[in-house]
Short mmCIF file of C-alpha atoms in Angstrom, two decimals:
data_model
loop_
_atom_site.label_atom_id
_atom_site.label_comp_id
_atom_site.label_asym_id
_atom_site.label_seq_id
_atom_site.Cartn_x
_atom_site.Cartn_y
_atom_site.Cartn_z
CA MET A 1 -19.19 1.85 6.39
CA ALA A 2 -22.72 3.03 7.08
CA THR A 3 -25.43 0.36 6.80
CA ALA A 4 -27.23 2.07 3.91
CA GLU A 5 -24.00 2.43 1.96
CA ALA A 6 -23.02 -1.19 2.65
CA GLU A 7 -26.37 -2.43 1.36
CA SER A 8 -26.13 -0.23 -1.73
CA THR A 9 -22.62 -1.52 -2.45
CA SER A 10 -23.56 -5.16 -1.94
CA SER A 11 -26.48 -4.75 -4.31
CA ALA A 12 -24.31 -3.01 -6.93
CA ILE A 13 -21.67 -5.76 -6.86
CA THR A 14 -24.30 -8.52 -6.86
CA GLY A 15 -25.81 -6.95 -9.95
CA VAL A 16 -22.59 -7.50 -11.91
CA GLY A 17 -21.77 -10.87 -10.36
CA ARG A 18 -22.40 -12.79 -13.58
CA GLN A 19 -20.15 -10.40 -15.50
CA LEU A 20 -17.40 -10.85 -12.91
CA GLU A 21 -17.70 -14.65 -13.04
CA ARG A 22 -17.64 -14.62 -16.84
CA THR A 23 -14.58 -12.36 -16.88
CA ALA A 24 -12.65 -14.68 -14.57
CA ALA A 25 -13.72 -17.82 -16.47
CA ASP A 26 -12.87 -16.25 -19.83
CA PHE A 27 -9.41 -15.28 -18.57
CA VAL A 28 -8.69 -18.82 -17.35
CA ARG A 29 -10.01 -20.34 -20.57
CA GLU A 30 -8.29 -17.87 -22.92
CA HIS A 31 -4.91 -18.31 -21.26
CA ARG A 32 -5.44 -22.07 -20.85
CA LEU A 33 -4.79 -21.98 -17.11
CA PRO A 34 -5.69 -24.58 -14.48
CA GLY A 35 -7.80 -22.17 -12.43
CA ALA A 36 -8.06 -19.06 -10.30
CA ALA A 37 -9.59 -17.76 -7.09
CA VAL A 38 -10.81 -14.16 -7.32
CA GLY A 39 -12.53 -11.61 -5.12
CA ILE A 40 -13.85 -8.06 -4.94
CA VAL A 41 -13.52 -5.76 -1.94
CA HIS A 42 -15.46 -2.59 -1.33
CA GLY A 43 -15.14 -0.56 1.82
CA TYR A 44 -14.20 -2.90 4.62
CA GLU A 45 -15.52 -6.24 3.42
CA LEU A 46 -15.14 -8.92 0.78
CA VAL A 47 -18.39 -8.42 -1.16
CA TRP A 48 -17.91 -11.03 -3.91
CA SER A 49 -15.66 -14.02 -4.56
CA ALA A 50 -15.53 -16.97 -6.91
CA GLY A 51 -13.39 -19.88 -7.95
CA THR A 52 -13.02 -21.03 -11.54
CA GLY A 53 -11.25 -24.08 -12.93
CA PHE A 54 -9.21 -26.26 -10.59
CA ALA A 55 -7.04 -25.85 -7.52
CA ASP A 56 -5.85 -29.40 -8.28
CA ILE A 57 -6.54 -30.97 -11.67
CA GLU A 58 -5.90 -34.58 -10.70
CA ALA A 59 -8.19 -34.41 -7.66
CA ARG A 60 -10.74 -32.30 -9.57
CA ARG A 61 -10.72 -29.93 -6.61
CA GLY A 62 -12.06 -26.47 -7.33
CA PRO A 63 -10.73 -23.26 -5.74
CA ASP A 64 -12.63 -20.99 -3.37
CA ALA A 65 -11.97 -17.99 -1.14
CA ARG A 66 -10.19 -20.19 1.45
CA THR A 67 -7.83 -21.96 -0.98
CA LEU A 68 -4.19 -21.10 -0.29
CA TYR A 69 -1.80 -19.85 -2.96
CA ARG A 70 1.80 -18.75 -2.82
CA VAL A 71 1.36 -14.99 -3.24
CA ALA A 72 5.07 -14.53 -3.97
CA SER A 73 6.13 -10.87 -4.24
CA ILE A 74 2.93 -9.55 -2.68
CA THR A 75 4.90 -10.54 0.44
CA LYS A 76 6.99 -7.42 -0.18
CA THR A 77 4.04 -5.25 0.90
CA PHE A 78 4.13 -6.99 4.30
CA THR A 79 7.89 -6.50 4.53
CA GLY A 80 7.42 -2.81 3.74
CA THR A 81 4.71 -2.56 6.40
CA ALA A 82 7.02 -4.13 8.98
CA ILE A 83 9.75 -1.61 8.12
CA MET A 84 7.27 1.27 8.44
CA GLN A 85 6.10 -0.02 11.82
CA LEU A 86 9.67 0.06 13.09
CA ARG A 87 10.14 3.52 11.55
CA ASP A 88 7.04 4.83 13.31
CA GLU A 89 8.35 3.41 16.59
CA GLY A 90 11.59 5.37 16.11
CA ARG A 91 13.71 2.21 15.85
CA LEU A 92 15.02 3.04 12.39
CA HIS A 93 14.81 5.81 9.80
CA LEU A 94 13.97 5.39 6.14
CA ASP A 95 17.07 7.34 5.17
CA ASP A 96 19.33 5.11 7.23
CA PRO A 97 22.01 3.47 5.06
CA ALA A 98 21.30 -0.26 4.95
CA VAL A 99 24.90 -0.83 6.04
CA ALA A 100 24.08 0.81 9.38
CA HIS A 101 21.92 -2.22 10.19
CA LEU A 102 23.76 -4.78 8.05
CA PRO A 103 27.47 -4.03 8.60
CA GLU A 104 28.43 -6.91 6.29
CA LEU A 105 27.41 -4.68 3.37
CA ARG A 106 30.53 -2.60 4.00
CA ASP A 107 32.34 -5.05 1.71
CA ALA A 108 29.74 -4.93 -1.10
CA GLU A 109 30.67 -3.59 -4.54
CA SER A 110 29.62 0.07 -4.82
CA PRO A 111 30.99 1.59 -8.05
CA PHE A 112 28.65 4.61 -8.04
CA GLY A 113 29.61 6.09 -4.70
CA PRO A 114 29.69 5.16 -1.02
CA ILE A 115 27.69 2.08 0.01
CA GLU A 116 25.72 4.47 2.26
CA THR A 117 23.78 5.54 -0.86
CA VAL A 118 21.88 2.24 -0.55
CA THR A 119 19.28 3.38 1.96
CA ILE A 120 16.21 1.71 3.43
CA ARG A 121 13.95 4.12 1.55
CA ARG A 122 15.59 3.34 -1.78
CA LEU A 123 15.35 -0.39 -1.12
CA LEU A 124 11.62 -0.02 -0.40
CA SER A 125 10.99 1.79 -3.70
CA HIS A 126 13.45 -0.27 -5.79
CA GLU A 127 15.66 2.77 -6.36
CA SER A 128 18.79 1.50 -4.60
CA GLY A 129 20.44 0.26 -7.80
CA LEU A 130 21.13 -3.04 -6.04
CA MET A 131 21.43 -6.24 -8.11
CA GLY A 132 18.15 -8.02 -8.68
CA ASP A 133 18.71 -11.40 -6.98
CA PRO A 134 21.01 -13.02 -4.41
CA PRO A 135 24.40 -14.23 -5.67
CA GLY A 136 24.27 -17.48 -7.63
CA THR A 137 20.58 -17.26 -8.57
CA ASP A 138 19.42 -19.35 -11.53
CA TRP A 139 15.64 -19.28 -11.82
CA THR A 140 15.53 -22.05 -14.45
CA GLU A 141 16.84 -24.75 -12.07
CA PRO A 142 15.70 -23.14 -9.76
CA ILE A 143 18.71 -22.17 -7.67
CA TYR A 144 17.94 -19.37 -5.20
CA GLU A 145 19.42 -18.49 -1.81
CA GLY A 146 16.50 -17.50 0.41
CA ASP A 147 18.49 -16.96 3.62
CA ALA A 148 19.70 -13.37 3.96
CA ARG A 149 22.54 -14.39 6.26
CA ALA A 150 23.85 -16.83 3.65
CA SER A 151 23.59 -14.13 0.98
CA LEU A 152 25.51 -11.69 3.19
CA ALA A 153 28.19 -14.33 3.65
CA ARG A 154 28.83 -13.87 -0.10
CA VAL A 155 28.89 -10.08 0.20
CA ALA A 156 31.85 -9.75 -2.18
CA GLU A 157 29.44 -10.86 -4.93
CA ILE A 158 26.78 -8.29 -3.94
CA GLY A 159 26.75 -4.80 -5.37
CA THR A 160 24.89 -2.00 -7.08
CA ARG A 161 24.39 -2.34 -10.83
CA VAL A 162 23.07 1.16 -11.61
CA ALA A 163 23.51 4.44 -9.77
CA PRO A 164 21.08 4.73 -6.84
CA ASN A 165 18.07 7.01 -7.23
CA THR A 166 18.36 7.21 -11.03
CA GLN A 167 15.82 4.58 -12.07
CA GLN A 168 13.58 1.83 -10.79
CA LYS A 169 15.47 -1.47 -10.64
CA TYR A 170 13.44 -4.28 -9.11
CA SER A 171 15.41 -6.19 -6.49
CA ASN A 172 14.42 -9.38 -4.68
CA LEU A 173 17.75 -9.20 -2.88
CA GLY A 174 16.86 -5.72 -1.63
CA TYR A 175 13.71 -7.02 0.05
CA GLN A 176 15.53 -10.04 1.41
CA LEU A 177 17.89 -7.58 3.11
CA LEU A 178 14.95 -5.50 4.35
CA GLY A 179 13.60 -8.65 5.99
CA GLU A 180 16.93 -9.15 7.72
CA ILE A 181 16.79 -5.54 8.93
CA VAL A 182 13.33 -6.25 10.38
CA ALA A 183 14.74 -9.29 12.18
CA ARG A 184 17.77 -7.49 13.60
CA VAL A 185 15.96 -4.32 14.68
CA SER A 186 12.98 -6.16 16.20
CA GLY A 187 15.05 -8.95 17.75
CA MET A 188 12.66 -11.54 16.24
CA PRO A 189 12.91 -13.82 13.20
CA TYR A 190 11.28 -12.13 10.21
CA ALA A 191 8.38 -14.59 9.80
CA GLU A 192 7.64 -14.56 13.51
CA TYR A 193 7.58 -10.75 13.54
CA VAL A 194 5.15 -10.57 10.59
CA GLU A 195 2.84 -13.16 12.13
CA GLU A 196 2.80 -11.41 15.52
CA ALA A 197 2.73 -7.75 14.42
CA ILE A 198 0.65 -7.95 11.20
CA LEU A 199 -1.10 -11.23 10.39
CA GLY A 200 -2.42 -11.90 13.89
CA PRO A 201 -3.87 -8.43 14.61
CA LEU A 202 -5.54 -8.34 11.17
CA GLY A 203 -7.13 -11.77 11.65
CA MET A 204 -5.25 -13.24 8.70
CA GLY A 205 -5.34 -16.78 10.07
CA SER A 206 -5.07 -18.38 6.62
CA SER A 207 -1.73 -16.74 5.83
CA GLY A 208 1.73 -17.82 6.79
CA PHE A 209 5.22 -18.94 5.85
CA ASP A 210 6.49 -22.48 5.26
CA PRO A 211 6.22 -24.87 6.91
CA LEU A 212 2.44 -24.38 7.13
CA PRO A 213 0.31 -26.19 9.71
CA GLU A 214 -1.26 -29.40 8.42
CA ASP A 215 -4.78 -27.97 8.12
CA MET A 216 -3.50 -25.06 6.02
CA GLU A 217 -1.28 -27.26 3.88
CA GLY A 218 -4.34 -29.30 2.94
CA ARG A 219 -6.01 -26.21 1.50
CA ARG A 220 -3.09 -25.25 -0.73
CA ALA A 221 -3.61 -25.13 -4.50
CA THR A 222 -1.27 -27.20 -6.65
CA GLY A 223 1.06 -25.03 -8.72
CA TYR A 224 1.41 -25.76 -12.43
CA GLY A 225 4.13 -24.80 -14.87
CA PRO A 226 3.54 -22.88 -18.10
CA ARG A 227 1.77 -24.69 -20.94
CA GLY A 228 4.15 -26.10 -23.54
CA PHE A 229 3.16 -27.48 -26.94
CA SER A 230 -0.08 -29.08 -25.71
CA ASP A 231 -2.89 -28.43 -23.26
CA ASP A 232 -1.27 -30.74 -20.73
CA LEU A 233 -0.38 -28.86 -17.59
CA LEU A 234 2.43 -30.35 -15.52
CA VAL A 235 2.87 -29.80 -11.83
CA SER A 236 5.49 -27.12 -11.33
CA VAL A 237 8.88 -27.73 -9.82
CA GLU A 238 8.93 -26.82 -6.16
CA ALA A 239 9.31 -23.10 -5.55
CA PRO A 240 12.55 -22.08 -3.83
CA SER A 241 12.50 -21.21 -0.17
CA CYS A 242 12.34 -17.52 0.63
CA GLN A 243 10.68 -15.19 3.13
CA ALA A 244 10.67 -11.38 3.06
CA GLU A 245 10.86 -11.12 -0.73
CA GLY A 246 8.19 -13.69 -1.60
CA GLY A 247 7.53 -16.48 0.90
CA LEU A 248 3.96 -15.82 2.07
CA SER A 249 1.00 -18.11 1.31
CA SER A 250 -2.51 -16.70 1.59
CA SER A 251 -6.11 -16.87 0.36
CA VAL A 252 -8.68 -14.57 -1.23
CA GLU A 253 -10.32 -14.12 2.18
CA ASP A 254 -7.09 -13.01 3.81
CA MET A 255 -5.96 -10.88 0.87
CA ALA A 256 -9.32 -9.11 1.18
CA ARG A 257 -8.45 -8.33 4.80
CA TRP A 258 -5.11 -6.97 3.60
CA ILE A 259 -6.80 -4.69 1.06
CA THR A 260 -9.45 -3.40 3.47
CA PHE A 261 -6.67 -2.55 5.90
CA GLN A 262 -5.13 -0.31 3.23
CA PHE A 263 -8.31 1.83 3.33
CA ARG A 264 -7.88 2.79 6.99
CA HIS A 265 -6.30 6.15 6.24
CA ASP A 266 -8.40 7.76 8.99
CA GLY A 267 -7.53 5.04 11.46
CA GLY A 268 -5.22 7.14 13.59
CA PRO A 269 -2.16 5.75 15.38
CA ARG A 270 -1.16 2.10 15.32
CA GLU A 271 -3.31 0.19 17.79
CA GLY A 272 -4.80 -3.31 17.68
CA ALA A 273 -5.98 -4.13 14.16
CA GLN A 274 -4.77 -0.70 13.01
CA VAL A 275 -1.29 -2.18 12.64
CA LEU A 276 -0.01 0.94 10.87
CA ALA A 277 -0.99 4.58 11.22
CA GLY A 278 -3.37 5.80 8.53
CA SER A 279 -0.95 8.55 7.54
CA THR A 280 1.81 5.96 7.07
CA LEU A 281 -0.41 3.85 4.82
CA ALA A 282 -1.00 6.91 2.63
CA GLU A 283 2.76 7.54 2.59
CA MET A 284 3.38 4.02 1.29
CA HIS A 285 0.80 4.38 -1.50
CA THR A 286 2.14 7.71 -2.73
CA PRO A 287 4.12 7.39 -6.01
CA ARG A 288 7.83 8.16 -5.81
CA TYR A 289 9.31 7.00 -9.09
CA LEU A 290 7.65 7.44 -12.50
CA ASP A 291 8.58 5.08 -15.30
CA THR A 292 8.37 7.73 -18.04
CA ASP A 293 8.49 11.45 -18.44
CA GLY A 294 5.18 13.25 -18.70
CA GLU A 295 2.11 11.01 -18.71
CA TRP A 296 3.09 8.08 -16.53
CA ARG A 297 1.87 4.49 -16.64
CA VAL A 298 3.57 2.89 -13.64
CA ALA A 299 4.72 4.69 -10.50
CA PHE A 300 6.48 3.12 -7.53
CA GLY A 301 5.70 4.03 -3.93
CA LEU A 302 7.05 2.35 -0.79
CA ALA A 303 6.54 -1.41 -1.26
CA TRP A 304 3.52 -0.71 -3.52
CA TYR A 305 3.26 0.61 -7.05
CA ALA A 306 0.50 2.45 -8.91
CA TYR A 307 -0.75 1.57 -12.39
CA ARG A 308 -2.72 4.00 -14.53
CA ARG A 309 -5.55 2.34 -16.45
CA ASP A 310 -8.27 4.19 -18.38
CA ASP A 311 -9.60 6.93 -16.09
CA GLY A 312 -8.23 5.54 -12.83
CA VAL A 313 -5.13 4.62 -10.89
CA TRP A 314 -4.79 1.26 -9.14
CA VAL A 315 -2.36 0.79 -6.25
CA GLN A 316 -1.18 -2.80 -6.46
CA HIS A 317 1.44 -5.51 -6.29
CA SER A 318 1.88 -8.69 -8.31
CA GLY A 319 3.63 -11.92 -7.43
CA GLY A 320 5.17 -14.69 -9.47
CA ILE A 321 6.93 -17.82 -8.29
CA HIS A 322 7.13 -21.35 -9.68
CA GLY A 323 3.54 -22.57 -10.11
CA PHE A 324 1.78 -19.37 -9.03
CA THR A 325 1.03 -15.84 -10.27
CA THR A 326 -0.96 -13.37 -8.18
CA ASN A 327 -2.11 -9.76 -7.94
CA VAL A 328 -4.00 -7.48 -5.58
CA CYS A 329 -5.09 -4.00 -6.64
CA PHE A 330 -7.19 -1.25 -5.07
CA ASP A 331 -8.38 2.31 -5.50
CA PRO A 332 -8.11 4.21 -2.18
CA LYS A 333 -10.57 6.87 -3.36
CA THR A 334 -13.53 4.58 -4.09
CA LYS A 335 -12.34 1.85 -1.69
CA VAL A 336 -12.70 -0.80 -4.39
CA GLY A 337 -10.16 -3.59 -4.76
CA ALA A 338 -9.68 -6.96 -6.43
CA ILE A 339 -7.71 -10.15 -5.83
CA ALA A 340 -6.58 -12.62 -8.50
CA LEU A 341 -4.74 -15.77 -7.36
CA VAL A 342 -3.74 -18.15 -10.15
CA ASN A 343 -2.00 -21.54 -9.82
CA GLY A 344 -0.33 -21.21 -13.20
CA SER A 345 1.68 -18.87 -15.41
CA SER A 346 -0.30 -15.72 -16.32
CA SER A 347 -0.55 -11.93 -16.11
CA PRO A 348 -2.86 -11.72 -13.08
CA GLU A 349 -2.79 -7.92 -12.95
CA LYS A 350 -4.83 -7.86 -16.17
CA LEU A 351 -7.52 -10.03 -14.57
CA SER A 352 -7.61 -8.20 -11.24
CA MET A 353 -7.78 -4.73 -12.83
CA GLU A 354 -10.52 -5.88 -15.20
CA LEU A 355 -12.54 -7.24 -12.28
CA ALA A 356 -11.85 -4.14 -10.19
CA THR A 357 -12.89 -1.83 -13.02
CA ILE A 358 -16.22 -3.66 -13.46
CA ALA A 359 -16.85 -3.41 -9.73
CA ARG A 360 -15.82 0.24 -9.48
CA ASP A 361 -18.06 1.19 -12.40
CA ALA A 362 -20.96 -0.56 -10.66
CA VAL A 363 -20.26 1.24 -7.40
CA ARG A 364 -20.02 4.60 -9.16
CA ALA A 365 -23.36 3.98 -10.89
CA ALA A 366 -25.13 3.07 -7.65
CA PRO A 367 -26.93 5.88 -5.79
CA SER A 368 -24.89 7.12 -2.85
CA PRO A 369 -26.74 7.69 0.42
CA VAL A 370 -26.40 11.15 1.92
CA ALA A 371 -24.53 10.93 5.19
CA PRO A 372 -24.94 13.50 7.99
CA PRO A 373 -21.97 15.87 8.27
CA ALA A 374 -19.35 15.19 10.91
CA PRO A 375 -20.09 17.31 13.99
CA LEU A 376 -17.79 20.25 14.72
CA PRO A 377 -15.86 19.73 17.99
CA ALA A 378 -17.07 22.45 20.36
CA GLU A 379 -13.55 23.58 21.28
CA TRP A 380 -12.82 24.47 17.65
CA SER A 381 -15.94 26.51 16.90
CA GLU A 382 -14.33 29.78 17.99
CA LEU A 383 -11.44 29.25 15.56
CA LEU A 384 -13.68 29.41 12.49
CA GLY A 385 -14.06 32.65 10.55
CA LEU A 386 -12.26 35.13 8.32
CA TYR A 387 -8.52 35.80 8.47
CA ALA A 388 -6.55 38.39 6.51
CA ASP A 389 -3.00 39.04 5.43
CA ARG A 390 -3.20 42.84 5.44
CA ASP A 391 0.09 43.36 3.59
CA HIS A 392 -0.93 41.22 0.61
CA LEU A 393 -4.67 41.91 0.78
CA GLN A 394 -5.28 38.17 1.08
CA LEU A 395 -8.52 36.97 2.65
CA LEU A 396 -8.88 33.39 3.92
CA ARG A 397 -11.73 31.45 5.52
CA LEU A 398 -11.17 28.80 8.15
CA GLU A 399 -14.02 26.32 7.80
CA TRP A 400 -15.12 22.99 9.23
CA ARG A 401 -15.28 21.08 5.94
CA ASP A 402 -15.67 17.32 5.42
CA GLY A 403 -14.75 16.64 9.01
CA LYS A 404 -11.57 18.74 9.01
CA LEU A 405 -10.44 22.25 9.85
CA THR A 406 -9.64 23.68 6.41
CA PHE A 407 -8.35 27.02 5.15
CA VAL A 408 -10.03 28.19 1.94
CA ASP A 409 -8.66 30.89 -0.37
CA THR A 410 -11.22 31.95 -2.99
CA GLU A 411 -8.38 33.16 -5.22
CA SER A 412 -6.62 29.77 -5.21
CA ALA A 413 -9.07 26.89 -5.44
CA ASP A 414 -6.34 24.21 -5.25
CA TRP A 415 -4.86 25.48 -1.99
CA LYS A 416 -6.94 24.05 0.85
CA PRO A 417 -4.60 23.16 3.72
CA THR A 418 -6.19 21.06 6.43
CA LEU A 419 -5.09 21.14 10.07
CA GLU A 420 -4.13 18.16 12.20
CA PRO A 421 -4.57 18.54 15.99
CA THR A 422 -1.60 18.21 18.33
CA GLY A 423 -3.29 17.95 21.73
CA ASP A 424 -2.87 21.70 22.34
CA PRO A 425 -6.25 23.26 21.40
CA ASP A 426 -4.53 26.30 19.86
CA ARG A 427 -1.76 24.47 18.02
CA PHE A 428 -2.08 22.40 14.84
CA ILE A 429 0.12 20.96 12.07
CA VAL A 430 -0.65 21.45 8.37
CA ALA A 431 -1.53 18.06 6.87
CA ALA A 432 0.14 16.54 3.82
CA GLY A 433 -0.68 17.63 0.28
CA VAL A 434 0.23 21.33 0.15
CA ARG A 435 3.36 23.46 0.21
CA ASP A 436 2.78 24.26 3.88
CA SER A 437 2.65 20.58 4.92
CA GLY A 438 4.31 19.84 8.25
CA GLU A 439 4.40 23.51 9.24
CA PRO A 440 2.89 24.64 12.56
CA CYS A 441 -0.37 26.56 12.76
CA LEU A 442 -0.63 28.48 16.01
CA PHE A 443 -3.62 30.57 17.12
CA ALA A 444 -3.04 33.59 19.38
CA ARG A 445 -5.63 35.01 21.77
CA ARG A 446 -6.41 38.41 23.23
CA ALA A 447 -6.44 38.99 26.96
CA ASP A 448 -10.17 38.21 27.01
CA GLY A 449 -9.57 34.83 25.36
CA ARG A 450 -10.89 35.70 21.90
CA ILE A 451 -8.86 34.65 18.84
CA GLN A 452 -6.67 37.52 17.64
CA SER A 453 -4.54 35.94 14.88
CA VAL A 454 -3.08 32.76 13.52
CA MET A 455 0.49 32.02 12.46
CA LEU A 456 0.30 29.64 9.50
CA GLY A 457 3.86 28.49 8.88
CA SER A 458 5.73 31.78 8.66
CA GLN A 459 2.68 33.90 7.74
CA VAL A 460 0.64 35.81 10.33
CA LEU A 461 -3.07 36.28 9.56
CA SER A 462 -5.26 38.63 11.56
CA ARG A 463 -8.71 37.50 12.67
CA LEU A 464 -11.54 39.68 11.31
CA ASP A 465 -14.46 40.10 13.71
CA ALA A 466 -17.91 41.20 12.72
CA VAL A 467 -18.56 44.88 13.42
CA ALA A 468 -21.27 45.33 16.04
CA PRO A 469 -24.27 47.27 14.63
CA SER A 470 -24.54 50.84 15.78
CA GLU A 471 -27.50 51.69 18.01
#
């Protein structure tokens, strides 16, 4: 983020700091909760955070941005990221049947067709139809089998409950199995893989799986059960052991790092702290399943889901496990996000979206500095100009626009395919978002080296050169 923009953002968020604090405090008070740690992200930094109430009532210890909470199902976004890393490395494919990596599933119940219909992609987006929890689960006790190998040992009790790809059916078991796929494909235990390939590179040193180091354990909030018939809040029963589906503990500081990472869509290939290619991040955020026909409210992507609220859409994930409820949400367009970590029973998505909306409104109202345009790479300057499809009398302009090579058709304002380089200066790939996505774009030259035409997908466009003035 440019310095001027960072200062403008910080000032805008600071200006609504009291409103943010009041919103968090009102939520805790209204829902009679022990406390919450909250934060706001804009761009690539945590610009505001606060703690309200108590991380531990008996000790009168208040929460802050370093207090640890069980983030529960937010863990699924890390599991999804691990799967996508392995996909990008060519070690698995999203359309692989899960049984190809977990042969035990061959004996699972599959009344709606072959077990191969339960694919990695469908598990990621909760469209596999798989049962919701491991065999024998009873959340009231709680009884929960958190070891995928033990669950697979009871494979005769595992099966699909609805036809795959017909509806969203949330499945903790599905993500437990995805974690086992990560372990088997990578050759590392799931938690070890996540710590080495994701948490470490992102600097998320206050996040991890049980058992936590002593210094981290001392910063953990105490989880409380739901309020009964009085204001007394009792310490919750111990949460069941699990990993890939909900075992991570983290803090506002580290969840802010997780959100800012989601904004690195222009980060290029996976390298260092760019633990996933920017294009893959965008793929994960893109909605796949809509919960209703027509105007949708909730839409699932790959390990994330989108929630429509007022005039915006928030990509997010919630978590809930004994003693803790959590949510992170963000808007990739404005690069605004919020974190709400609660050590009690609540609807944290309501709090985080309320905080995020206040912050986004403040950012929108702040004056935006004018940034200099991205310079045109010299080797692409000769590609720019007018191109024509003579048969259909179609005229297109190839422009350098917003830092990208972009075709513009004045007759179709919504069709603006952008070109991704391939390493060959005359060969590109059409970027995602249009009908031509993934198709090649190849420029042809005359004998003297000047551009003669371009083949965009299966369409050839002739280059139009300016007519030299007559003498």
